[in-house]
Amino acid sequence: MTTRWAYLGPAGTFTEEALDALLAGERDGGGRDGSQPDRLSQTSVDAALGAVRRGDADVAVVPIENSVEGGVSATLDALATGDRLVITAEVLVPVRFVLASRPGTTLADVAVVGSHPHAIAQCRGWLAQHLPAVTTVVTLSTAAAATALASSGANHDPAHDAALCSRGAAEAAGLVVLGDDVADRAGAVTRFVAVRRPGDLPPPSGADRTTVVAYQREDVAGSLLALLEQFAARGVNLSRIDSRPLGTALGQYCFSIDCDGHVADPRVGEALTGLRRVTADLRFVGSYPRADGLAPTTPPGTSDGDFVAASDWLADQRRGSTG
Amino acid sequence: MTTRWAYLGPAGTFTEEALDALLAGERDGGGRDGSQPDRLSQTSVDAALGAVRRGDADVAVVPIENSVEGGVSATLDALATGDRLVITAEVLVPVRFVLASRPGTTLADVAVVGSHPHAIAQCRGWLAQHLPAVTTVVTLSTAAAATALASSGANHDPAHDAALCSRGAAEAAGLVVLGDDVADRAGAVTRFVAVRRPGDLPPPSGADRTTVVAYQREDVAGSLLALLEQFAARGVNLSRIDSRPLGTALGQYCFSIDCDGHVADPRVGEALTGLRRVTADLRFVGSYPRADGLAPTTPPGTSDGDFVAASDWLADQRRGSTG
Amino acid sequence: MTTRWAYLGPAGTFTEEALDALLAGERDGGGRDGSQPDRLSQTSVDAALGAVRRGDADVAVVPIENSVEGGVSATLDALATGDRLVITAEVLVPVRFVLASRPGTTLADVAVVGSHPHAIAQCRGWLAQHLPAVTTVVTLSTAAAATALASSGANHDPAHDAALCSRGAAEAAGLVVLGDDVADRAGAVTRFVAVRRPGDLPPPSGADRTTVVAYQREDVAGSLLALLEQFAARGVNLSRIDSRPLGTALGQYCFSIDCDGHVADPRVGEALTGLRRVTADLRFVGSYPRADGLAPTTPPGTSDGDFVAASDWLADQRRGSTG
Amino acid sequence: MTTRWAYLGPAGTFTEEALDALLAGERDGGGRDGSQPDRLSQTSVDAALGAVRRGDADVAVVPIENSVEGGVSATLDALATGDRLVITAEVLVPVRFVLASRPGTTLADVAVVGSHPHAIAQCRGWLAQHLPAVTTVVTLSTAAAATALASSGANHDPAHDAALCSRGAAEAAGLVVLGDDVADRAGAVTRFVAVRRPGDLPPPSGADRTTVVAYQREDVAGSLLALLEQFAARGVNLSRIDSRPLGTALGQYCFSIDCDGHVADPRVGEALTGLRRVTADLRFVGSYPRADGLAPTTPPGTSDGDFVAASDWLADQRRGSTG
């Protein structure tokens, strides 16, 4: 049966690049009958995850973390609330921007640049240097900034005359590139995840990541310290932690966390049970292979072998071992 | 001399409400000669802080934390890098949204709603219930969504036919209110801060907040744990902690932190020196009175009196006290 | 079959009182055939534990902790090394001393007082007040000080002319009491334990104590901190901790520890596996009912029910629960 | 003026060796007029410290820690209570035992061995191997076991016919050595300290030790953890920690602690003020040069330079530095 993939469209976004990369790596990327997966373009992260929750899609591809902008709030919040979903895969997409416009436009002609706010933020220095008098307008996605230029003359004339977008989006919209690789920091990368309804977990690969959302029981400092100590006591490293407001009052937060390892690993399992005990609530959002294939390094006494040995020792003592 | 205040405009934004509240509370709100302060409308947080850094403004008013959306990334990042600035005051502004449109438009006519992404996020439920078929477009600010409707017919026809904005902005633009208090959560509030170039600190008020940015020395987990332990060891509570990417690679973060108390307090001072020692870098972003006037509660052994008594005891021992 | 009990004799010591109390409480105090248990008097803690290790006795009764003198080093060291033994029961014995001498001796006649060093230490104030010119000599036990006076004239004339001992020992030796309840602190108590070869554990009673010996991996401070954090992370309280030298060099220690709860309790079990992982070696020395019947109090999130619930939750997640 | 040194006598004890070593190292070992120091032999640790407290002696030399037996309880307790005294110097004395007897006695003749309990404990293996049928009796000191043999025939005939003592004590008493270096562990060492009334502290030497007694505020586990965290937060290592009962009830303890560094060091000073705040009481028992001359190693961020730099930084921020 054909797998239906929801993603933040339109065609040409970085999310679609992530979708392509995930399809290339997934066994179910193409159906066994050779059928192509369905690609369902969505207008927002909420819409993509909502499609999976309602059963209109099997998988959603959404950005979760960017090396320049940090955790993607819309994704973190949508995963932290509503029906539980789980991450089953991740992929890293290099983020390179071009400045593109309609054929015939030159750099000197550009008075207004449109793009997604994250893109504008990442190219701020380049714009200040090459277009000091430019103003910017925000669009729903980087690709939308490009397609608005392509379709101009139609419904609404866009407020901008050049777009910050991917090269693919520029080409798809028939635009010309006025500036290549215009992001202020080279090497920016966004991590995208594939999200499904709960079910079978990907098996441990030896280099996994686990995502959870921890709801604090009391104040920020004490709660966060107790939470981190649960990881530290088992030698489990964190690769990302984002505080997200509960929406009830200033200072009320939950924590979205990525840690190294798989929920099936003894060390991760014990850390999560500890976390479960000291938090008001804990939501498991999946264990999945890391895109970079980095296996966790463990401090002395916290390897999975150490956990198994300690567990065996305890069973012996409880049985009244005479050794 | 007239004080120049930079803020995220245009007129009618919540930032302008914050500015009004700050001016009402500040002694230098009006010059001694009766002159009015200069109000310098800016197009972005970066622009407002840049004006202060360059000396074109004396103070910038920017949002730092919202009870629904969390820490404001643009502000946190702009305070964490560039020439150091310090926060000297804060104010809380209730966030109430109306849905407004041109006279003659009814709710049934609304097909596209425009606003700042934060506002759209906070009113999502109301829109789904009252305008299930509506689409949304993003604008630079909530007030910009309103003014675009007022000025329509001019330069660009706006892509939306109703705006989510404050009542003040709707009225200033000559719009009519189609829905009042349309945010999904009542009681949402945004905290705004007044930011200046470093100089004299506001004196301790007994109910202060201190903001710092800590740059981690090593990995996330160990670094964050060591950092929190420095606060915990002195009984200093945190009211906000946001991880912000350094922009260099995934997993490289600094932490923007608000803690209770004033840098002049012994307990806060010792916590910050501890933090300074265990971090790669620590940036002090100001101590200022809390808008809610809540004095910190301290665990046993961590009152300022306890710190002073312990310090006196140490001095006695070092002198070779015979007691 | 008759149970053979080794204890620190001779008759009249506080250890024999402990033996009596344990026999009264033990189901195997008297054999099923009505036979009396064998009472094997020993000259030292080492001798009593050695008798159990060799199989010459079934149980040894030894002191482990005194409210005035602290942990009993001889017992702690003998349990920490050699073939492993386990504690199966404990009893508290009030420690009251009398000053006793041969009939005809008055307080004014006493020039030299003999007793065990612990007894001398606990009566120092009384002696200074009532016998300011007295000198003291040490004996192997408090009862030995009494019996030496009874048997004097025989083999060796004792070096002392009055004994600090229990009333029972004084009476058994035919001595008269010159001073009653002469300890400086009222209410002193010694905790004695019954020690056996490893085998079936006493079942959890709801108010148990567990004894372990932890061998540090590195330096004192780091090792001890890591060890305590393992208990704290599971809300397990400690009632005694004694550092004991490894004998190899100054600063090389192991830690003898009593904690609340039974090894079969989930919370204690997880703490011990954590301890096992972070120590160079961990020796389990038994779980047994507390003599005072005090059930442990647990911080939020660390009750046995919390541990079971967290464990069930983890199993659900690992199975790919759809909840 | 002649300095009066109290020590645990008689001549020939290891304490007297410690006294000789301290006199060789002290500037005031001999008076400026060439006079010899007074050597005041005492019968117990309490007597030696009492002489200093009363002003009958200027310094007391007492054992504080043994590599085989651990902390010396009598010394720890006497320093923890009563008028405060401070340690001003330490010295390490190798502990080597001989088995000695009267001329004419052979090893085969020895039925009873006398010595201090610590010595008997340290030679247990040798005795079991060479004198399997021997019994032991305890004496007040190792030297006392030797002198009792020398003076036998007089007042009291000793209960033993061979002594475990130092070679010096054996020779002084005119005994012959039946076995040399009979301790089970080679390399045993005892640390002795010079104790004075409070006054000028020895200046920091770069390789110092500090001794304190901390009285817990609550239960053992929480109190000890809080205490250790104060040291750990400043990177101060501990070289010894002994729990000592308060004498009030089982489970009520204070902690006698040696840490690396001098109270004048910023890192030690801050750790002690922290300790002072979290404990019910803290007694400072001196800072003095380590006998082994080992300078402390400090984790990153905890050198004295780091503390000074952090303190300077704090002062800058409090002044409103514009940097």
Coordinates of N, CA and C in Angstrom, one line a residue, chain C residues 46 65-71 73 77 92 117 124 136-140 156-160 185-191 219-222 224-225 228-229 231-232 236-253 255, chain D residues 46 65-71 73 77 92 117 124 136-140 156-160 185-191 219-222 224-225 228-229 231-232 236-253 255:
Chain C
D46 N 36.2 -10.6 65.9 CA 36.8 -11.4 64.9 C 36.6 -12.9 65.1
E65 N 26.9 -0.5 66.1 CA 26.8 1.0 66.2 C 26.4 1.4 67.6
N66 N 27.1 2.4 68.2 CA 26.7 2.8 69.5 C 26.4 4.3 69.4
S67 N 25.4 4.7 70.2 CA 25.0 6.1 70.1 C 26.0 7.1 70.6
V68 N 27.0 6.7 71.3 CA 28.0 7.5 71.9 C 29.3 7.4 71.1
E69 N 29.7 6.1 70.8 CA 31.0 5.8 70.2 C 30.9 5.7 68.7
G70 N 29.7 5.6 68.1 CA 29.6 5.5 66.6 C 29.8 4.1 66.1
G71 N 30.1 4.0 64.9 CA 30.3 2.6 64.3 C 31.4 1.9 65.0
S73 N 34.4 -0.2 64.8 CA 35.3 -0.5 63.7 C 35.6 -2.0 63.6
D77 N 35.0 -3.6 59.9 CA 36.1 -4.1 59.2 C 36.0 -5.6 58.9
L92 N 18.3 -3.5 69.7 CA 18.9 -2.3 70.4 C 18.9 -2.6 71.9
P117 N 37.6 0.1 76.8 CA 37.8 1.6 76.5 C 36.5 2.3 76.2
R124 N 33.5 9.0 81.5 CA 34.6 9.9 81.9 C 34.2 11.0 82.8
T136 N 42.9 4.7 85.1 CA 42.1 3.7 84.4 C 43.0 2.7 83.7
V137 N 42.5 1.4 83.6 CA 43.2 0.4 82.8 C 42.2 -0.2 81.9
V138 N 42.6 -0.6 80.8 CA 41.6 -1.2 79.8 C 41.6 -2.7 79.9
T139 N 40.4 -3.3 79.7 CA 40.2 -4.7 79.7 C 39.6 -5.1 78.4
L140 N 39.5 -6.4 78.1 CA 39.0 -6.9 76.8 C 37.5 -6.6 76.7
H156 N 46.4 -14.1 88.0 CA 47.0 -12.8 88.0 C 46.2 -11.9 88.9
D157 N 46.8 -11.1 89.6 CA 46.1 -10.1 90.4 C 45.8 -9.0 89.4
P158 N 44.5 -8.6 89.4 CA 44.1 -7.5 88.3 C 44.8 -6.2 88.7
A159 N 45.0 -5.4 87.7 CA 45.6 -4.1 87.8 C 44.6 -3.0 88.4
H160 N 43.3 -3.4 88.5 CA 42.3 -2.4 88.9 C 41.5 -2.9 90.2
R185 N 26.0 10.2 79.6 CA 24.8 10.5 78.9 C 23.7 9.4 79.2
A186 N 22.6 9.9 79.6 CA 21.5 8.9 79.8 C 21.0 8.5 78.4
G187 N 20.5 7.3 78.3 CA 19.8 6.9 77.1 C 20.8 6.4 76.0
A188 N 22.0 6.1 76.4 CA 22.9 5.5 75.4 C 22.4 4.1 75.0
V189 N 22.6 3.8 73.7 CA 22.1 2.5 73.2 C 23.1 2.0 72.2
T190 N 23.2 0.7 72.2 CA 24.1 0.0 71.2 C 23.2 -0.9 70.4
R191 N 23.5 -0.8 69.1 CA 22.8 -1.7 68.1 C 23.6 -2.9 67.8
D219 N 39.0 9.3 44.2 CA 39.3 10.0 45.4 C 38.1 10.1 46.3
V220 N 38.3 10.5 47.5 CA 37.3 10.5 48.5 C 36.1 11.3 48.1
A221 N 36.3 12.6 47.8 CA 35.2 13.5 47.6 C 34.3 13.1 46.4
G222 N 34.9 12.9 45.3 CA 34.2 12.6 44.1 C 33.4 11.2 44.2
L224 N 32.5 9.7 47.0 CA 31.5 9.7 48.0 C 30.3 10.5 47.5
L225 N 30.6 11.5 46.7 CA 29.5 12.3 46.2 C 28.7 11.5 45.2
L228 N 26.5 9.0 47.1 CA 25.4 9.6 47.8 C 24.3 10.0 46.8
E229 N 24.7 10.4 45.6 CA 23.8 10.8 44.6 C 23.0 9.6 44.1
F231 N 21.9 7.2 46.0 CA 20.8 7.1 46.9 C 19.8 8.2 46.8
A232 N 20.3 9.4 46.7 CA 19.4 10.6 46.6 C 18.5 10.5 45.4
V236 N 16.4 7.4 48.7 CA 16.7 6.4 49.8 C 17.5 7.1 50.9
N237 N 17.1 7.1 52.1 CA 17.8 7.8 53.2 C 18.9 6.9 53.8
L238 N 19.9 7.5 54.2 CA 21.0 6.7 54.9 C 20.9 7.0 56.4
S239 N 21.1 5.9 57.2 CA 21.0 6.1 58.7 C 22.4 6.0 59.3
R240 N 23.4 5.5 58.5 CA 24.8 5.5 59.1 C 25.7 5.4 57.9
I241 N 26.8 6.1 58.0 CA 27.9 6.0 57.0 C 29.2 6.1 57.7
D242 N 30.1 5.1 57.5 CA 31.4 5.2 58.2 C 32.5 5.0 57.1
S243 N 33.5 5.8 57.1 CA 34.6 5.6 56.2 C 35.6 4.7 57.0
R244 N 36.1 3.7 56.3 CA 37.0 2.7 56.9 C 38.2 2.6 55.9
P245 N 39.4 2.7 56.5 CA 40.6 2.7 55.6 C 40.8 1.4 55.0
L246 N 41.3 1.4 53.7 CA 41.6 0.1 53.0 C 42.9 -0.5 53.6
G247 N 43.7 0.3 54.3 CA 44.9 -0.2 54.9 C 46.1 0.0 54.0
T248 N 45.8 0.5 52.8 CA 46.9 0.6 51.8 C 47.7 1.9 51.9
A249 N 47.0 3.0 52.2 CA 47.7 4.3 52.3 C 46.7 5.2 52.9
L250 N 47.2 6.3 53.5 CA 46.4 7.4 54.0 C 45.5 7.9 52.9
G251 N 44.2 8.1 53.2 CA 43.3 8.7 52.2 C 42.6 7.6 51.3
Q252 N 42.9 6.3 51.5 CA 42.2 5.3 50.7 C 41.2 4.7 51.6
Y253 N 39.9 4.8 51.2 CA 38.8 4.4 52.1 C 37.8 3.6 51.4
F255 N 33.4 2.7 52.3 CA 32.4 3.3 53.1 C 31.4 2.2 53.5
Chain D
D46 N 43.0 12.7 75.5 CA 42.2 13.7 76.2 C 43.1 14.5 77.2
E65 N 45.1 10.0 62.2 CA 44.7 9.1 61.2 C 45.7 8.1 60.9
N66 N 45.3 6.9 60.8 CA 46.2 5.8 60.6 C 45.8 5.0 59.3
S67 N 46.8 4.7 58.5 CA 46.5 4.1 57.2 C 45.8 2.7 57.3
V68 N 45.9 2.1 58.5 CA 45.2 0.8 58.7 C 44.0 0.9 59.5
E69 N 44.0 1.8 60.6 CA 42.9 1.8 61.5 C 42.0 3.0 61.2
G70 N 42.3 3.9 60.3 CA 41.5 5.1 60.0 C 41.6 6.2 61.0
G71 N 40.6 7.0 61.0 CA 40.5 8.2 61.9 C 40.6 7.8 63.3
S73 N 39.4 8.0 66.7 CA 38.2 8.5 67.3 C 38.4 9.4 68.5
D77 N 37.0 13.2 68.4 CA 36.0 13.6 69.3 C 36.5 14.8 70.2
L92 N 54.1 12.6 59.4 CA 53.8 11.2 59.1 C 54.9 10.3 59.7
P117 N 45.3 -2.0 71.3 CA 44.4 -2.8 70.4 C 44.7 -2.5 68.9
R124 N 47.7 -9.1 63.4 CA 46.9 -10.3 63.6 C 47.3 -11.5 62.7
T136 N 45.8 -12.7 73.5 CA 46.3 -11.3 73.5 C 45.6 -10.5 74.6
V137 N 46.3 -9.6 75.2 CA 45.7 -8.7 76.2 C 46.1 -7.3 75.8
V138 N 45.1 -6.4 76.1 CA 45.3 -5.0 75.6 C 46.0 -4.1 76.7
T139 N 46.8 -3.2 76.2 CA 47.5 -2.2 77.2 C 47.2 -0.8 76.7
L140 N 47.5 0.2 77.5 CA 47.2 1.5 77.2 C 47.9 2.1 76.0
H156 N 52.8 -4.9 89.8 CA 51.9 -5.9 89.2 C 52.6 -6.7 88.2
D157 N 52.5 -8.0 88.3 CA 53.1 -8.8 87.3 C 52.2 -8.7 86.0
P158 N 52.8 -8.4 84.8 CA 51.9 -8.2 83.7 C 51.2 -9.5 83.3
A159 N 50.1 -9.3 82.6 CA 49.3 -10.5 82.1 C 49.9 -11.1 80.9
H160 N 50.9 -10.4 80.3 CA 51.5 -10.9 79.0 C 53.0 -11.2 79.2
R185 N 50.7 -5.5 57.1 CA 50.8 -4.7 55.9 C 52.1 -3.9 56.1
A186 N 53.0 -4.0 55.1 CA 54.2 -3.1 55.1 C 53.7 -1.7 54.8
G187 N 54.4 -0.7 55.2 CA 54.2 0.6 54.8 C 53.1 1.3 55.6
A188 N 52.6 0.8 56.7 CA 51.6 1.5 57.5 C 52.2 2.8 58.0
V189 N 51.4 3.8 58.1 CA 51.8 5.1 58.5 C 50.7 5.7 59.4
T190 N 51.2 6.5 60.4 CA 50.2 7.2 61.2 C 50.5 8.7 61.0
R191 N 49.4 9.5 60.9 CA 49.6 10.9 60.8 C 49.3 11.6 62.1
D219 N 18.9 15.0 58.3 CA 19.3 13.6 58.2 C 20.7 13.4 57.6
V220 N 21.2 12.2 57.8 CA 22.6 11.9 57.3 C 22.7 12.1 55.8
A221 N 21.9 11.5 55.0 CA 22.1 11.5 53.6 C 22.0 12.9 53.0
G222 N 20.9 13.6 53.3 CA 20.7 15.0 52.7 C 21.8 15.9 53.2
L224 N 24.8 15.3 54.3 CA 26.2 14.9 53.8 C 26.3 15.3 52.4
L225 N 25.2 15.1 51.6 CA 25.2 15.4 50.2 C 25.4 16.9 50.0
L228 N 29.0 17.9 50.8 CA 29.9 17.5 49.8 C 29.8 18.4 48.5
E229 N 28.6 18.7 48.2 CA 28.4 19.6 47.0 C 29.0 21.0 47.2
F231 N 31.9 21.5 48.7 CA 33.3 21.3 48.3 C 33.4 21.1 46.8
A232 N 32.5 20.2 46.2 CA 32.6 19.9 44.8 C 32.4 21.2 43.9
V236 N 37.2 21.6 45.5 CA 38.1 21.3 46.7 C 38.0 19.8 47.0
N237 N 39.1 19.1 47.0 CA 39.1 17.7 47.2 C 39.2 17.4 48.7
L238 N 38.6 16.3 49.2 CA 38.7 15.8 50.6 C 39.7 14.7 50.7
S239 N 40.4 14.7 51.7 CA 41.4 13.6 51.9 C 40.9 12.7 53.1
R240 N 40.0 13.1 53.9 CA 39.5 12.3 54.9 C 38.1 12.8 55.3
I241 N 37.2 11.8 55.6 CA 35.9 12.2 56.2 C 35.5 11.1 57.1
D242 N 35.2 11.5 58.4 CA 34.8 10.5 59.4 C 33.5 11.0 60.0
S243 N 32.5 10.1 60.0 CA 31.3 10.4 60.8 C 31.5 10.1 62.2
R244 N 31.1 11.0 63.1 CA 31.2 10.8 64.6 C 29.9 11.1 65.2
P245 N 29.5 10.2 66.1 CA 28.1 10.3 66.7 C 28.1 11.5 67.6
L246 N 26.9 12.2 67.6 CA 26.8 13.3 68.6 C 26.5 12.8 70.0
G247 N 26.2 11.5 70.1 CA 26.0 10.9 71.4 C 24.6 11.0 71.9
T248 N 23.7 11.6 71.1 CA 22.4 11.9 71.5 C 21.5 10.7 71.2
A249 N 21.6 10.1 70.0 CA 20.8 9.0 69.5 C 21.5 8.4 68.4
L250 N 21.1 7.1 68.1 CA 21.6 6.5 66.9 C 21.3 7.3 65.7
G251 N 22.2 7.4 64.7 CA 21.9 8.1 63.5 C 22.1 9.6 63.6
Q252 N 22.5 10.1 64.7 CA 22.8 11.6 64.8 C 24.4 11.8 64.8
Y253 N 24.9 12.4 63.7 CA 26.3 12.5 63.5 C 26.8 13.9 63.2
F255 N 30.5 15.4 61.1 CA 31.5 14.9 60.2 C 32.8 15.7 60.4

